[in-house]
Coordinates of C-alpha atoms in Angstrom, one line a residue:
Chain A
M134 CA -15.2 35.2 47.6
S135 CA -14.8 38.9 48.2
D136 CA -13.9 38.7 51.9
K137 CA -10.5 37.7 51.3
I138 CA -7.8 39.4 53.0
P139 CA -5.0 40.7 50.5
C140 CA -2.0 38.7 50.6
E141 CA 1.4 40.3 51.8
I142 CA 5.0 39.2 52.3
K143 CA 7.6 41.1 54.3
V144 CA 11.2 40.3 54.2
S145 CA 13.1 41.6 57.2
R146 CA 16.8 41.2 58.6
K147 CA 17.8 40.6 62.2
E148 CA 21.5 40.2 62.0
N149 CA 22.3 37.5 59.5
T150 CA 18.9 36.0 59.6
L151 CA 16.2 37.0 57.0
E152 CA 12.7 36.4 57.9
A153 CA 10.1 36.2 55.2
A154 CA 6.5 36.7 56.9
F155 CA 3.5 35.7 55.1
S156 CA 0.1 37.1 55.9
G157 CA -3.3 37.4 54.3
D158 CA -5.1 34.8 52.2
W159 CA -2.7 33.5 49.6
V160 CA -5.3 32.0 47.0
L161 CA -5.3 32.1 43.3
E162 CA -8.7 33.7 43.0
A163 CA -7.4 36.8 44.8
K164 CA -7.7 39.6 42.1
L165 CA -4.8 41.4 43.5
P166 CA -1.2 40.5 43.2
P167 CA 0.6 39.8 46.3
V168 CA 2.2 43.0 48.1
Q169 CA 5.9 42.4 48.6
A170 CA 8.0 44.5 50.8
G171 CA 11.7 44.3 51.8
Y172 CA 12.8 42.1 48.8
D173 CA 15.9 44.3 48.5
Q174 CA 17.3 42.7 51.7
F175 CA 18.1 39.8 49.3
D176 CA 20.5 42.1 47.3
S177 CA 22.7 42.6 50.3
A178 CA 22.5 38.8 51.2
R179 CA 25.8 37.1 52.2
T180 CA 26.5 33.5 51.8
N181 CA 26.1 32.6 55.3
D182 CA 22.7 34.2 55.9
R183 CA 19.7 32.1 57.0
L184 CA 16.5 32.3 55.6
V185 CA 13.3 31.6 57.9
F186 CA 9.6 31.8 57.3
S187 CA 7.1 32.9 59.6
T188 CA 3.3 32.2 58.6
A189 CA 1.7 33.8 61.9
G190 CA -0.6 35.9 59.8
L191 CA -1.3 33.4 57.2
G192 CA -5.0 32.5 56.4
E193 CA -6.0 30.4 53.5
W194 CA -3.4 29.3 51.0
D195 CA -2.9 27.4 47.8
S196 CA -0.6 27.1 44.9
L197 CA 0.0 30.9 45.0
L198 CA 1.9 30.7 48.3
M199 CA 3.7 27.5 47.0
T200 CA 5.0 29.3 44.0
E201 CA 6.1 32.4 45.9
L202 CA 7.9 30.0 48.4
I203 CA 9.6 28.2 45.7
R204 CA 10.6 31.4 44.2
L205 CA 12.1 32.5 47.4
I206 CA 13.8 29.0 48.1
N207 CA 15.1 29.0 44.6
H208 CA 16.5 32.7 44.8
G209 CA 18.0 32.1 48.2
A210 CA 19.7 28.9 46.7
T211 CA 21.5 30.8 44.0
Q212 CA 22.9 33.3 46.4
G213 CA 24.2 30.7 48.8
I214 CA 21.4 31.5 51.8
K215 CA 20.5 28.6 53.9
V216 CA 16.9 28.0 53.9
D217 CA 15.2 26.9 56.8
T218 CA 11.6 25.5 56.3
T219 CA 10.8 23.9 59.6
T220 CA 8.8 26.7 60.9
L221 CA 6.4 26.2 57.9
P222 CA 3.1 24.2 58.6
A223 CA 3.4 20.4 57.9
G224 CA 1.3 20.5 54.7
I225 CA 3.6 22.9 53.0
Q226 CA 6.6 21.2 54.0
G227 CA 5.1 17.8 52.7
L228 CA 4.4 19.6 49.4
L229 CA 7.8 21.2 49.2
S230 CA 9.4 17.8 49.9
L231 CA 7.3 16.3 47.0
V232 CA 8.6 19.2 44.8
Y233 CA 12.2 18.8 45.4
A234 CA 12.0 14.9 45.5
V235 CA 12.7 14.8 41.9
P236 CA 15.7 17.1 40.7
E237 CA 14.6 19.2 37.7
R238 CA 15.6 17.7 34.3
M239 CA 17.9 20.6 33.1
D240 CA 18.7 19.0 29.7
T241 CA 15.0 18.8 28.8
R242 CA 14.4 22.6 28.3
R243 CA 14.4 23.1 24.7
P244 CA 15.0 26.6 23.1
P245 CA 12.3 27.8 21.0
D246 CA 12.7 27.2 17.3
Q247 CA 14.1 30.3 15.8
T248 CA 15.1 29.7 12.2
Q249 CA 15.5 32.8 10.4
G250 CA 15.9 34.2 6.8
L251 CA 17.7 31.9 4.5
A252 CA 17.5 28.9 6.7
V253 CA 13.8 28.9 6.5
L254 CA 14.3 28.6 2.6
G255 CA 17.1 25.9 3.1
N256 CA 14.7 23.9 5.5
L257 CA 11.9 24.1 2.9
A258 CA 14.0 22.8 0.2
L259 CA 15.2 19.9 2.2
H260 CA 11.6 19.2 3.4
V261 CA 10.4 19.1 -0.3
Y262 CA 13.4 16.8 -1.1
K263 CA 12.5 14.5 1.7
D264 CA 9.0 14.6 0.8
F265 CA 9.8 13.6 -2.7
Q266 CA 12.0 10.7 -1.5
V267 CA 9.1 9.4 0.8
F268 CA 6.8 9.6 -2.3
M269 CA 8.9 7.8 -4.3
V270 CA 9.3 5.0 -1.6
F271 CA 5.6 4.9 -1.2
I272 CA 5.1 4.4 -5.0
G273 CA 7.7 1.6 -4.8
E274 CA 5.9 -0.3 -2.0
L275 CA 2.7 0.3 -3.7
A276 CA 3.9 -1.2 -7.0
M277 CA 5.4 -4.2 -5.0
S278 CA 2.2 -4.7 -3.2
L279 CA 0.2 -4.4 -6.4
F280 CA 2.5 -7.1 -8.1
A281 CA 1.9 -9.4 -5.0
S282 CA -1.7 -9.2 -5.3
V283 CA -1.7 -9.7 -9.0
T284 CA 0.4 -12.8 -8.7
G285 CA -1.7 -14.1 -5.8
K286 CA 0.9 -13.7 -3.1
A287 CA -1.2 -11.2 -1.3
H288 CA -4.7 -10.2 -1.3
F289 CA -7.2 -7.6 0.1
R290 CA -10.5 -8.3 1.3
P291 CA -13.0 -8.0 -1.5
V292 CA -15.7 -6.4 1.0
D293 CA -13.3 -3.5 1.5
F294 CA -12.9 -3.0 -2.1
W295 CA -16.5 -3.0 -2.8
L296 CA -17.2 -0.6 0.1
N297 CA -14.6 1.8 -1.2
I298 CA -16.2 1.4 -4.7
L299 CA -19.4 2.5 -3.1
E300 CA -18.0 5.4 -1.4
C301 CA -15.9 6.6 -4.4
G302 CA -18.5 6.2 -6.9
P303 CA -22.3 6.3 -6.2
A304 CA -22.0 8.2 -2.9
A305 CA -20.4 10.9 -4.7
L306 CA -22.9 11.3 -7.6
P307 CA -25.2 14.1 -5.7
I308 CA -22.4 16.5 -5.1
I309 CA -20.9 15.9 -8.6
T310 CA -24.4 16.5 -10.1
V311 CA -24.8 19.8 -8.4
I312 CA -21.4 21.1 -9.0
S313 CA -21.4 19.9 -12.7
V314 CA -24.7 21.3 -13.6
F315 CA -23.7 24.7 -12.2
I316 CA -20.4 24.7 -13.9
G317 CA -22.1 24.1 -17.3
L318 CA -24.7 26.8 -16.3
I319 CA -21.9 29.3 -15.7
L320 CA -20.1 28.6 -18.9
A321 CA -23.0 29.1 -20.8
F322 CA -23.9 32.3 -19.2
V323 CA -20.5 33.6 -19.7
G324 CA -20.5 32.3 -23.2
A325 CA -24.0 33.8 -23.9
V326 CA -22.5 37.4 -23.0
Q327 CA -19.5 37.3 -25.2
L328 CA -21.0 35.1 -28.2
G329 CA -24.3 37.3 -28.0
L330 CA -22.0 40.2 -29.3
F331 CA -21.8 39.0 -32.5
G332 CA -25.1 36.8 -32.7
A333 CA -23.2 33.6 -32.3
E334 CA -25.3 32.0 -29.4
I335 CA -25.5 28.8 -31.0
Y336 CA -21.8 28.2 -30.4
I337 CA -22.4 28.1 -26.6
A338 CA -23.2 24.4 -27.4
D339 CA -19.5 24.1 -28.7
M340 CA -18.1 26.0 -25.9
V341 CA -20.0 24.1 -23.3
G342 CA -19.5 20.8 -24.9
L343 CA -15.8 20.9 -25.7
G344 CA -15.0 22.8 -22.2
M345 CA -16.7 20.2 -20.1
S346 CA -15.4 17.0 -22.0
R347 CA -11.9 18.2 -22.5
D348 CA -11.1 19.8 -19.3
M349 CA -13.6 20.9 -16.8
G350 CA -15.6 17.8 -16.2
G351 CA -12.4 15.8 -15.1
L352 CA -11.0 18.7 -13.3
M353 CA -14.2 19.5 -11.3
A354 CA -14.8 15.6 -10.6
A355 CA -11.0 15.2 -9.5
I356 CA -11.2 18.5 -7.1
I357 CA -14.4 17.3 -5.7
M358 CA -12.9 13.7 -4.9
T359 CA -9.9 15.3 -3.7
G360 CA -12.0 17.2 -1.1
R361 CA -14.4 14.4 -0.3
T362 CA -12.5 11.2 -0.7
S363 CA -8.9 11.9 -0.6
A364 CA -9.3 13.7 2.6
T365 CA -11.3 10.8 4.0
F366 CA -8.6 8.3 3.2
A367 CA -6.0 10.5 5.1
A368 CA -8.2 10.8 7.9
E369 CA -9.2 7.1 8.1
L370 CA -5.7 6.0 7.7
G371 CA -4.4 8.7 10.2
S372 CA -6.6 7.8 13.0
M373 CA -5.9 4.0 12.4
Q374 CA -2.2 5.2 12.8
V375 CA -3.1 7.1 16.1
N376 CA -4.9 4.2 17.5
S377 CA -2.0 1.7 16.8
E378 CA -4.6 -0.2 14.4
I379 CA -2.1 -0.3 11.6
D380 CA 0.6 -1.8 14.0
A381 CA -2.0 -4.3 15.1
L382 CA -2.6 -5.2 11.3
K383 CA 1.0 -5.5 10.7
I384 CA 1.4 -7.9 13.6
M385 CA -1.6 -10.1 12.3
G386 CA 0.3 -10.5 9.3
F387 CA -1.5 -8.0 7.0
E388 CA 0.6 -5.7 4.9
P389 CA -1.1 -2.3 5.3
M390 CA -0.2 -1.4 1.8
T391 CA -2.0 -4.4 0.3
F392 CA -4.9 -4.4 3.2
L393 CA -5.6 -0.6 3.5
V394 CA -4.0 1.3 0.8
L395 CA -4.5 -0.9 -2.4
P396 CA -8.5 -1.3 -2.2
R397 CA -8.8 2.5 -1.7
M398 CA -6.4 3.3 -4.4
L399 CA -8.0 1.0 -6.9
A400 CA -11.6 2.0 -6.3
L401 CA -10.6 5.8 -6.6
I402 CA -8.7 5.1 -9.9
L403 CA -11.6 3.0 -11.3
M404 CA -14.4 5.3 -10.0
L405 CA -13.0 8.8 -11.1
P406 CA -13.0 8.3 -14.8
L407 CA -16.8 7.2 -14.7
L408 CA -17.5 10.3 -12.5
C409 CA -15.6 12.3 -15.1
L410 CA -17.9 11.0 -17.8
Y411 CA -21.0 11.7 -15.7
A412 CA -19.7 15.1 -14.9
D413 CA -19.3 15.9 -18.8
F414 CA -22.9 15.0 -19.3
M415 CA -24.5 16.9 -16.3
G416 CA -22.3 19.9 -17.5
I417 CA -23.7 19.6 -21.1
A418 CA -27.1 19.4 -19.5
G419 CA -26.4 22.5 -17.3
G420 CA -25.5 24.3 -20.5
A421 CA -28.6 23.4 -22.3
L422 CA -30.7 24.5 -19.4
V423 CA -29.6 28.1 -19.8
T424 CA -29.6 27.9 -23.6
V425 CA -33.0 26.7 -24.1
S426 CA -34.6 28.6 -21.4
F427 CA -33.1 32.2 -21.9
L428 CA -32.0 32.3 -25.6
D429 CA -33.8 31.8 -28.6
T430 CA -32.5 28.3 -29.2
S431 CA -34.2 24.9 -29.0
L432 CA -33.1 21.8 -27.3
T433 CA -32.8 19.9 -30.7
Q434 CA -30.5 22.7 -32.2
Y435 CA -28.4 22.8 -29.2
L436 CA -27.8 18.9 -28.9
D437 CA -27.2 18.9 -32.7
R438 CA -24.7 21.4 -32.4
T439 CA -23.1 19.7 -29.2
V440 CA -22.9 16.3 -31.2
A441 CA -21.3 18.0 -34.1
A442 CA -18.7 19.8 -32.0
V443 CA -17.7 17.1 -29.4
H444 CA -15.8 14.0 -30.9
L445 CA -15.0 11.0 -29.1
K446 CA -11.4 11.9 -28.9
D447 CA -12.4 14.9 -26.9
I448 CA -14.2 12.8 -24.2
A449 CA -11.4 10.2 -24.4
M450 CA -8.9 12.9 -23.6
G451 CA -10.9 14.2 -20.6
V452 CA -11.3 10.7 -19.2
V453 CA -7.7 9.9 -19.7
K454 CA -6.7 13.1 -17.8
C455 CA -9.2 12.2 -15.3
S456 CA -7.5 8.8 -14.8
V457 CA -4.3 10.5 -14.1
Y458 CA -5.9 12.8 -11.5
G459 CA -7.4 9.6 -9.9
L460 CA -4.1 8.2 -9.5
L461 CA -2.5 11.2 -8.1
I462 CA -5.3 12.2 -5.6
A463 CA -5.5 8.6 -4.4
L464 CA -1.8 8.7 -3.9
A465 CA -2.0 11.9 -2.0
G466 CA -4.6 10.8 0.4
C467 CA -3.2 7.3 1.1
L468 CA 0.4 8.7 1.4
R469 CA -0.5 11.5 3.9
G470 CA -2.7 9.1 5.9
M471 CA 0.2 6.6 6.3
Q472 CA 2.6 9.3 7.1
C473 CA 0.4 10.6 10.0
G474 CA 1.9 11.1 13.2
R475 CA 0.4 10.0 16.4
S476 CA -1.5 12.9 17.9
A477 CA -5.0 14.4 17.2
S478 CA -3.4 17.4 15.4
A479 CA -1.6 15.2 13.2
V480 CA -4.7 13.7 11.8
G481 CA -5.8 17.2 11.0
D482 CA -2.3 18.0 9.3
A483 CA -2.7 14.7 7.3
T484 CA -6.0 15.6 6.0
T485 CA -5.1 19.1 5.1
S486 CA -1.9 18.1 3.5
A487 CA -3.8 15.4 1.6
V488 CA -6.0 18.0 0.0
V489 CA -3.4 20.5 -0.7
T490 CA -1.1 17.8 -2.2
G491 CA -3.9 16.6 -4.2
I492 CA -4.9 19.8 -5.7
V493 CA -1.5 20.9 -6.5
F494 CA -0.9 17.5 -8.3
I495 CA -4.2 17.9 -10.2
V496 CA -3.2 21.3 -11.5
I497 CA 0.6 20.6 -12.4
A498 CA -0.8 17.3 -14.2
D499 CA -3.6 19.3 -16.1
A500 CA -1.0 21.8 -17.3
V501 CA 1.6 19.3 -18.6
M502 CA -1.2 17.2 -20.2
T503 CA -2.9 20.1 -22.0
M504 CA 0.6 21.1 -23.3
I505 CA 1.1 17.8 -24.5
C506 CA -2.1 17.4 -26.2
N507 CA -1.5 20.8 -27.9
R508 CA 1.7 19.8 -29.3
L509 CA 0.4 16.6 -30.5
G510 CA -2.6 18.4 -32.2
I511 CA -5.1 16.2 -30.3
Chain B
M187 CA -12.8 14.7 58.7
T188 CA -16.4 13.7 58.6
T189 CA -17.8 16.7 56.6
P190 CA -19.8 15.2 53.8
Y191 CA -18.4 16.5 50.5
L192 CA -20.4 14.7 48.0
T193 CA -23.6 12.8 48.5
V194 CA -25.3 10.5 46.3
K195 CA -29.1 9.7 46.7
N196 CA -31.0 7.1 45.0
L197 CA -29.1 7.4 41.8
S198 CA -29.8 5.0 39.0
L199 CA -27.8 4.7 36.1
V200 CA -29.2 3.8 32.8
Y201 CA -28.1 3.4 29.2
G202 CA -31.2 3.3 26.8
D203 CA -33.3 1.0 28.3
S204 CA -31.0 -1.2 30.3
V205 CA -30.4 -0.3 33.9
I206 CA -27.0 -0.6 34.8
Q207 CA -27.0 0.2 38.8
H208 CA -30.0 1.4 40.6
D209 CA -30.6 2.9 44.1
L210 CA -27.2 4.1 44.8
N211 CA -26.6 5.9 48.0
F212 CA -23.3 6.9 49.4
T213 CA -21.6 9.8 51.1
I214 CA -18.0 10.8 50.4
N215 CA -16.5 12.7 53.4
R216 CA -13.9 15.6 53.1
G217 CA -10.4 14.5 53.0
E218 CA -10.9 11.0 52.5
I219 CA -9.7 8.4 49.9
F220 CA -12.9 6.9 48.6
I221 CA -12.9 3.8 46.3
I222 CA -15.5 2.8 43.7
M223 CA -14.9 -0.8 43.0
G224 CA -16.5 -3.6 41.4
G225 CA -15.9 -6.1 38.5
S226 CA -15.5 -5.2 34.8
G227 CA -18.7 -3.9 33.4
C228 CA -20.4 -3.1 36.6
G229 CA -21.0 0.4 35.7
K230 CA -17.9 1.9 37.7
S231 CA -17.2 4.4 34.8
T232 CA -20.6 5.3 34.1
L233 CA -21.0 6.2 37.9
F234 CA -17.8 8.2 37.5
M235 CA -19.3 10.0 34.7
H236 CA -22.3 10.9 36.7
L237 CA -20.4 12.3 39.6
I238 CA -18.3 14.5 37.4
G239 CA -21.3 16.0 35.7
L240 CA -20.5 14.4 32.2
M241 CA -23.8 12.5 32.2
Q242 CA -27.1 13.6 33.6
P243 CA -28.9 11.0 35.8
V244 CA -32.1 9.7 34.8
K245 CA -33.3 9.2 38.3
G246 CA -31.5 10.6 41.6
E247 CA -29.3 13.2 42.6
V248 CA -25.8 14.1 43.3
F249 CA -25.1 16.6 45.8
Y250 CA -21.7 18.8 46.1
G251 CA -22.1 19.9 49.7
D252 CA -25.7 20.9 50.0
E253 CA -26.1 21.9 46.4
S254 CA -27.5 19.5 43.9
L255 CA -25.4 19.1 40.8
W256 CA -28.3 18.9 38.4
Q257 CA -31.1 21.0 40.1
A258 CA -28.5 24.1 39.9
E259 CA -28.6 26.7 37.1
P260 CA -25.8 25.7 34.5
E261 CA -23.8 28.8 35.8
A262 CA -23.9 27.4 39.3
R263 CA -22.9 23.8 38.0
K264 CA -19.9 25.2 36.3
R265 CA -18.8 26.9 39.3
M266 CA -19.2 23.7 41.3
L267 CA -17.5 21.6 38.6
R268 CA -14.5 24.4 38.8
R269 CA -13.5 23.0 42.1
T270 CA -13.0 19.5 40.9
G271 CA -10.1 17.9 38.9
V272 CA -10.3 14.9 37.1
L273 CA -7.7 12.4 35.8
F274 CA -9.1 10.4 33.0
Q275 CA -7.9 6.7 32.3
S276 CA -5.5 7.7 29.4
G277 CA -4.4 10.9 31.0
A278 CA -6.5 12.8 28.1
L279 CA -3.7 15.2 27.6
L280 CA -4.3 17.2 24.7
S281 CA -2.0 15.9 22.2
S282 CA -1.3 18.9 20.3
M283 CA 0.1 20.8 23.2
T284 CA 3.0 20.7 25.3
L285 CA 2.8 19.6 28.9
F286 CA 3.2 23.4 29.8
E287 CA 0.3 24.3 27.7
N288 CA -1.9 21.3 29.0
V289 CA -1.3 22.4 32.5
A290 CA -1.4 26.2 31.8
L291 CA -4.7 25.9 29.9
P292 CA -7.1 26.2 32.8
L293 CA -5.1 28.6 34.6
T294 CA -4.9 31.1 31.7
E295 CA -8.9 30.5 31.0
H296 CA -10.0 30.6 34.3
T297 CA -8.0 32.9 36.6
H298 CA -6.5 36.5 36.2
L299 CA -2.9 35.5 37.0
D300 CA -0.1 37.1 35.2
A301 CA 2.3 35.0 32.7
E302 CA 5.2 34.8 35.0
R303 CA 3.0 33.4 38.0
I304 CA 1.3 30.9 35.6
R305 CA 4.8 29.8 34.6
D306 CA 5.8 29.2 38.3
I307 CA 2.5 27.5 38.9
V308 CA 3.0 25.0 36.0
A309 CA 6.7 24.4 37.2
Y310 CA 5.3 23.7 40.8
K311 CA 2.6 21.3 39.6
L312 CA 4.8 19.5 37.4
A313 CA 7.5 19.2 40.1
L314 CA 4.8 17.8 42.6
V315 CA 4.2 15.0 40.3
G316 CA 7.9 14.4 39.6
L317 CA 8.1 15.8 36.2
A318 CA 10.1 19.2 36.7
G319 CA 11.6 20.4 33.8
F320 CA 9.3 18.5 31.2
E321 CA 7.4 21.7 30.2
G322 CA 8.6 21.6 26.7
Y323 CA 7.5 18.0 26.0
Y324 CA 4.6 16.7 24.0
P325 CA 2.3 14.1 25.6
A326 CA 3.3 11.6 22.9
E327 CA 7.0 11.7 23.9
L328 CA 6.3 10.5 27.4
S329 CA 5.9 7.2 28.8
G330 CA 2.5 6.0 30.0
G331 CA 3.1 6.7 33.8
M332 CA 4.5 10.1 33.0
Q333 CA 1.4 10.7 30.7
K334 CA -0.8 9.7 33.9
R335 CA 1.3 11.9 36.2
A336 CA 1.1 14.8 33.6
G337 CA -2.6 14.5 33.6
L338 CA -2.7 14.5 37.4
S339 CA -0.6 17.8 37.4
R340 CA -3.3 19.2 34.8
A341 CA -6.2 17.9 37.0
M342 CA -4.6 19.9 40.1
A343 CA -3.9 23.1 38.1
L344 CA -6.7 25.1 39.8
D345 CA -6.3 23.7 43.3
P346 CA -9.5 21.5 43.3
E347 CA -11.0 20.6 46.4
I348 CA -11.9 17.1 45.2
L349 CA -10.0 15.0 42.7
F350 CA -11.6 12.2 40.7
F351 CA -9.2 9.3 39.2
D352 CA -10.4 6.8 36.8
E353 CA -8.2 3.6 37.0
P354 CA -5.2 5.8 38.0
S355 CA -2.7 2.9 38.0
A356 CA -4.3 0.7 35.0
G357 CA -1.6 -0.1 32.6
L358 CA 1.1 0.9 35.0
D359 CA 3.9 -1.5 36.1
P360 CA 3.6 -2.7 39.8
I361 CA 6.3 -0.2 40.9
T362 CA 5.2 2.8 38.9
A363 CA 1.5 1.9 40.3
Q364 CA 2.9 2.0 43.8
L365 CA 4.4 5.4 43.2
M366 CA 1.1 6.8 41.9
D367 CA -0.7 5.4 45.0
D368 CA 2.2 7.2 47.1
L369 CA 1.6 10.3 45.2
I370 CA -2.2 10.3 45.5
R371 CA -1.9 9.6 49.3
N372 CA 0.8 12.4 49.7
L373 CA -1.6 15.0 47.9
R374 CA -4.4 14.0 49.9
D375 CA -2.2 14.4 53.1
H376 CA -0.8 17.5 52.0
L377 CA -3.4 19.5 50.2
G378 CA -6.3 18.2 52.1
A379 CA -8.2 17.3 48.9
T380 CA -10.9 14.6 48.7
I381 CA -10.1 11.9 46.5
V382 CA -12.4 9.6 44.6
M383 CA -10.9 6.7 42.9
V384 CA -12.6 4.3 40.5
T385 CA -10.3 1.2 40.5
H386 CA -10.1 -2.6 40.5
E387 CA -6.5 -2.6 41.5
L388 CA -6.3 -4.6 44.8
D389 CA -3.1 -3.0 46.0
S390 CA -4.5 0.4 45.4
I391 CA -7.9 -0.5 47.0
L392 CA -6.5 -1.9 50.2
G393 CA -3.5 0.3 50.3
I394 CA -4.7 3.6 50.2
G395 CA -8.6 3.4 50.4
D396 CA -10.2 5.1 53.5
N397 CA -13.8 4.1 52.4
S398 CA -15.3 2.4 49.6
I399 CA -18.3 0.9 47.8
F400 CA -18.7 -2.2 45.9
L401 CA -20.8 -2.2 42.8
D402 CA -22.5 -5.7 41.8
T403 CA -23.1 -6.7 38.2
E404 CA -25.7 -9.3 39.2
T405 CA -28.0 -7.3 41.5
K406 CA -27.3 -4.2 40.0
T407 CA -26.5 -2.1 43.2
I408 CA -24.0 -1.5 46.2
I409 CA -23.6 -4.9 48.0
A410 CA -21.0 -3.5 50.5
S411 CA -19.5 -0.2 51.6
G412 CA -17.0 0.8 54.2
P413 CA -13.2 0.8 54.6
P414 CA -11.5 -1.7 52.3
Q415 CA -9.4 -3.2 54.8
Q416 CA -12.4 -3.8 57.3
L417 CA -14.5 -5.4 54.2
L418 CA -11.5 -7.6 53.7
R419 CA -11.5 -8.8 57.2
E420 CA -15.1 -8.8 58.2
S421 CA -17.4 -9.0 55.2
K422 CA -19.4 -12.2 54.9
D423 CA -20.5 -11.8 51.3
P424 CA -18.6 -14.4 49.2
R425 CA -18.7 -12.0 46.1
V426 CA -16.6 -9.3 48.1
I427 CA -14.4 -11.9 49.4
R428 CA -13.6 -13.3 46.0
F429 CA -13.0 -9.9 44.6
L430 CA -10.6 -8.9 47.5
T431 CA -8.8 -12.0 47.6
R432 CA -8.5 -12.2 43.9
D433 CA -10.5 -15.5 44.3
A434 CA -7.9 -17.2 46.6
K435 CA -10.2 -19.9 48.0
L436 CA -7.6 -21.0 50.7
G437 CA -8.1 -17.9 52.7
R438 CA -8.1 -14.3 53.3
Q439 CA -4.5 -14.0 54.1
A440 CA -3.5 -14.3 50.4
A441 CA -4.4 -10.6 50.0
P442 CA -1.8 -7.8 49.8
K443 CA -0.9 -6.4 53.1
K444 CA -1.3 -2.5 53.8
P445 CA 2.1 -0.8 53.8
D446 CA 3.3 -0.3 57.3
S447 CA 4.0 3.6 57.3
V448 CA 3.6 6.4 54.9
T449 CA 6.8 8.1 53.8
C450 CA 7.1 11.1 51.7
E451 CA 10.5 11.9 50.4

């Protein structure tokens, strides 16, 4: 590899003929850039000059030589120089004829995207508006397909529904258990430090119980399911879009909304409140673990305090909130999946977007509902 | 013309417990267009994967020149495979990159060329396949034939000595398929590259093939080899004749004729 002769090109002038002489090995693996001499001859070139090539000293060659030749030919063409390629080896001439066989599409070179300043803001606003429209259309279509399946005009396969139930419910229990127990633990520890200041450790039970049931249980379950299931929905539907599977279903007479989206949405909407309840209890168990093992409180005391503090309406409120989250994250996942473009990176974008949209929805919905409950005094 | 470039010795293709092909022996010479043919499911694509180093043979050897592909150190294997270009059946362009980025990727990663030179090389490679000016396009915005040609242009990015094609004209209309064949032959003629094609397109096989092997599903090995035109004229094996004449029982003249002359405009 090291025994390559450095490549050189020399341009010289004889009357009105420019001669470009190539020598050395013109190969891509050469470490040194080509040595160019006499290119200034082109500056004084006139319209009727000729450009000829000499390859007497040329060794090995590949694309490096070809690009240099094409540069020269194109450069000559802009100056109106006549280019004579007949002295080149047959292989090179053949390749050149292939290169110039199809004229370059000039209109296809796109200027790089350069939006600046306020235009970015404007585009963002337009994007949000368009996204909102798409969202509304999606909800509309979903409502129609739900209506159609309730009235028996369309239906999805029960097996799809049960598979999704499995995926959205039991399959998520381990991760929900881990996260909820730890959230309960953390709440209890934080409470222990603060409440311990005035000897009110027993109220940890109130804090953990109310915190988990009113807000944290549902919130954690919803966020976990956004990352776990809503992302799966988006990725599944997105790759079906990429493989034209959704088109195939449409052609076979299946409405993708009914056939794909509805069973997924229903499964998640039905399962999330149950997961929320489960998370509530796991959180309370986590709190009990801390209180009983580190503080001077018995399990009976802790449970007694929890039962006194947490009312049915608190649990109900958490579950209702979580049902709303379920609807929103299922929507986010399916919407982004169905919107997916047709490339590998589009699937990634759809998944990311599903999770981001889902979490934004959850947080906004939580804030709104908490405010409403506050006003109503629930 | 007769220097062996790639030699396969006693190669067996195995998936799990099932043998797909056994005892394959053949030689691909420098500068020839070599066809691997056979019916669907005979293991053509599996053989292809073995040749380009994506699958390790359970038994047998693949030699590039004198070097065994799988006996060599991983570094040496990488170097051997660096000299090969592969066009996959669907083009396998990276969908999140423009054509420019697709073709430039191997150049930026494997060479020391400056940005301007890379731009010129990409323009040249795209022009070779008739896609001059399409640098800014994403693969999804192109037709199937254009995607294949773009894939070919990426396969050629590093000036490979051997080019592998998996079904280059599958899914293309007859005219585009013919153009693809012409392009392949032109590239062989002008670049001097060795070309290996896995295909069951009769027009390509008889039109541009210099040499070939025929894999059989039943006996699980090579049942015929040689220039396709010669096989068509002289083969006594009914399986080969049926394949090459598209089961035209009436006679061999039903097969497509080889184009008279090669033109490159």
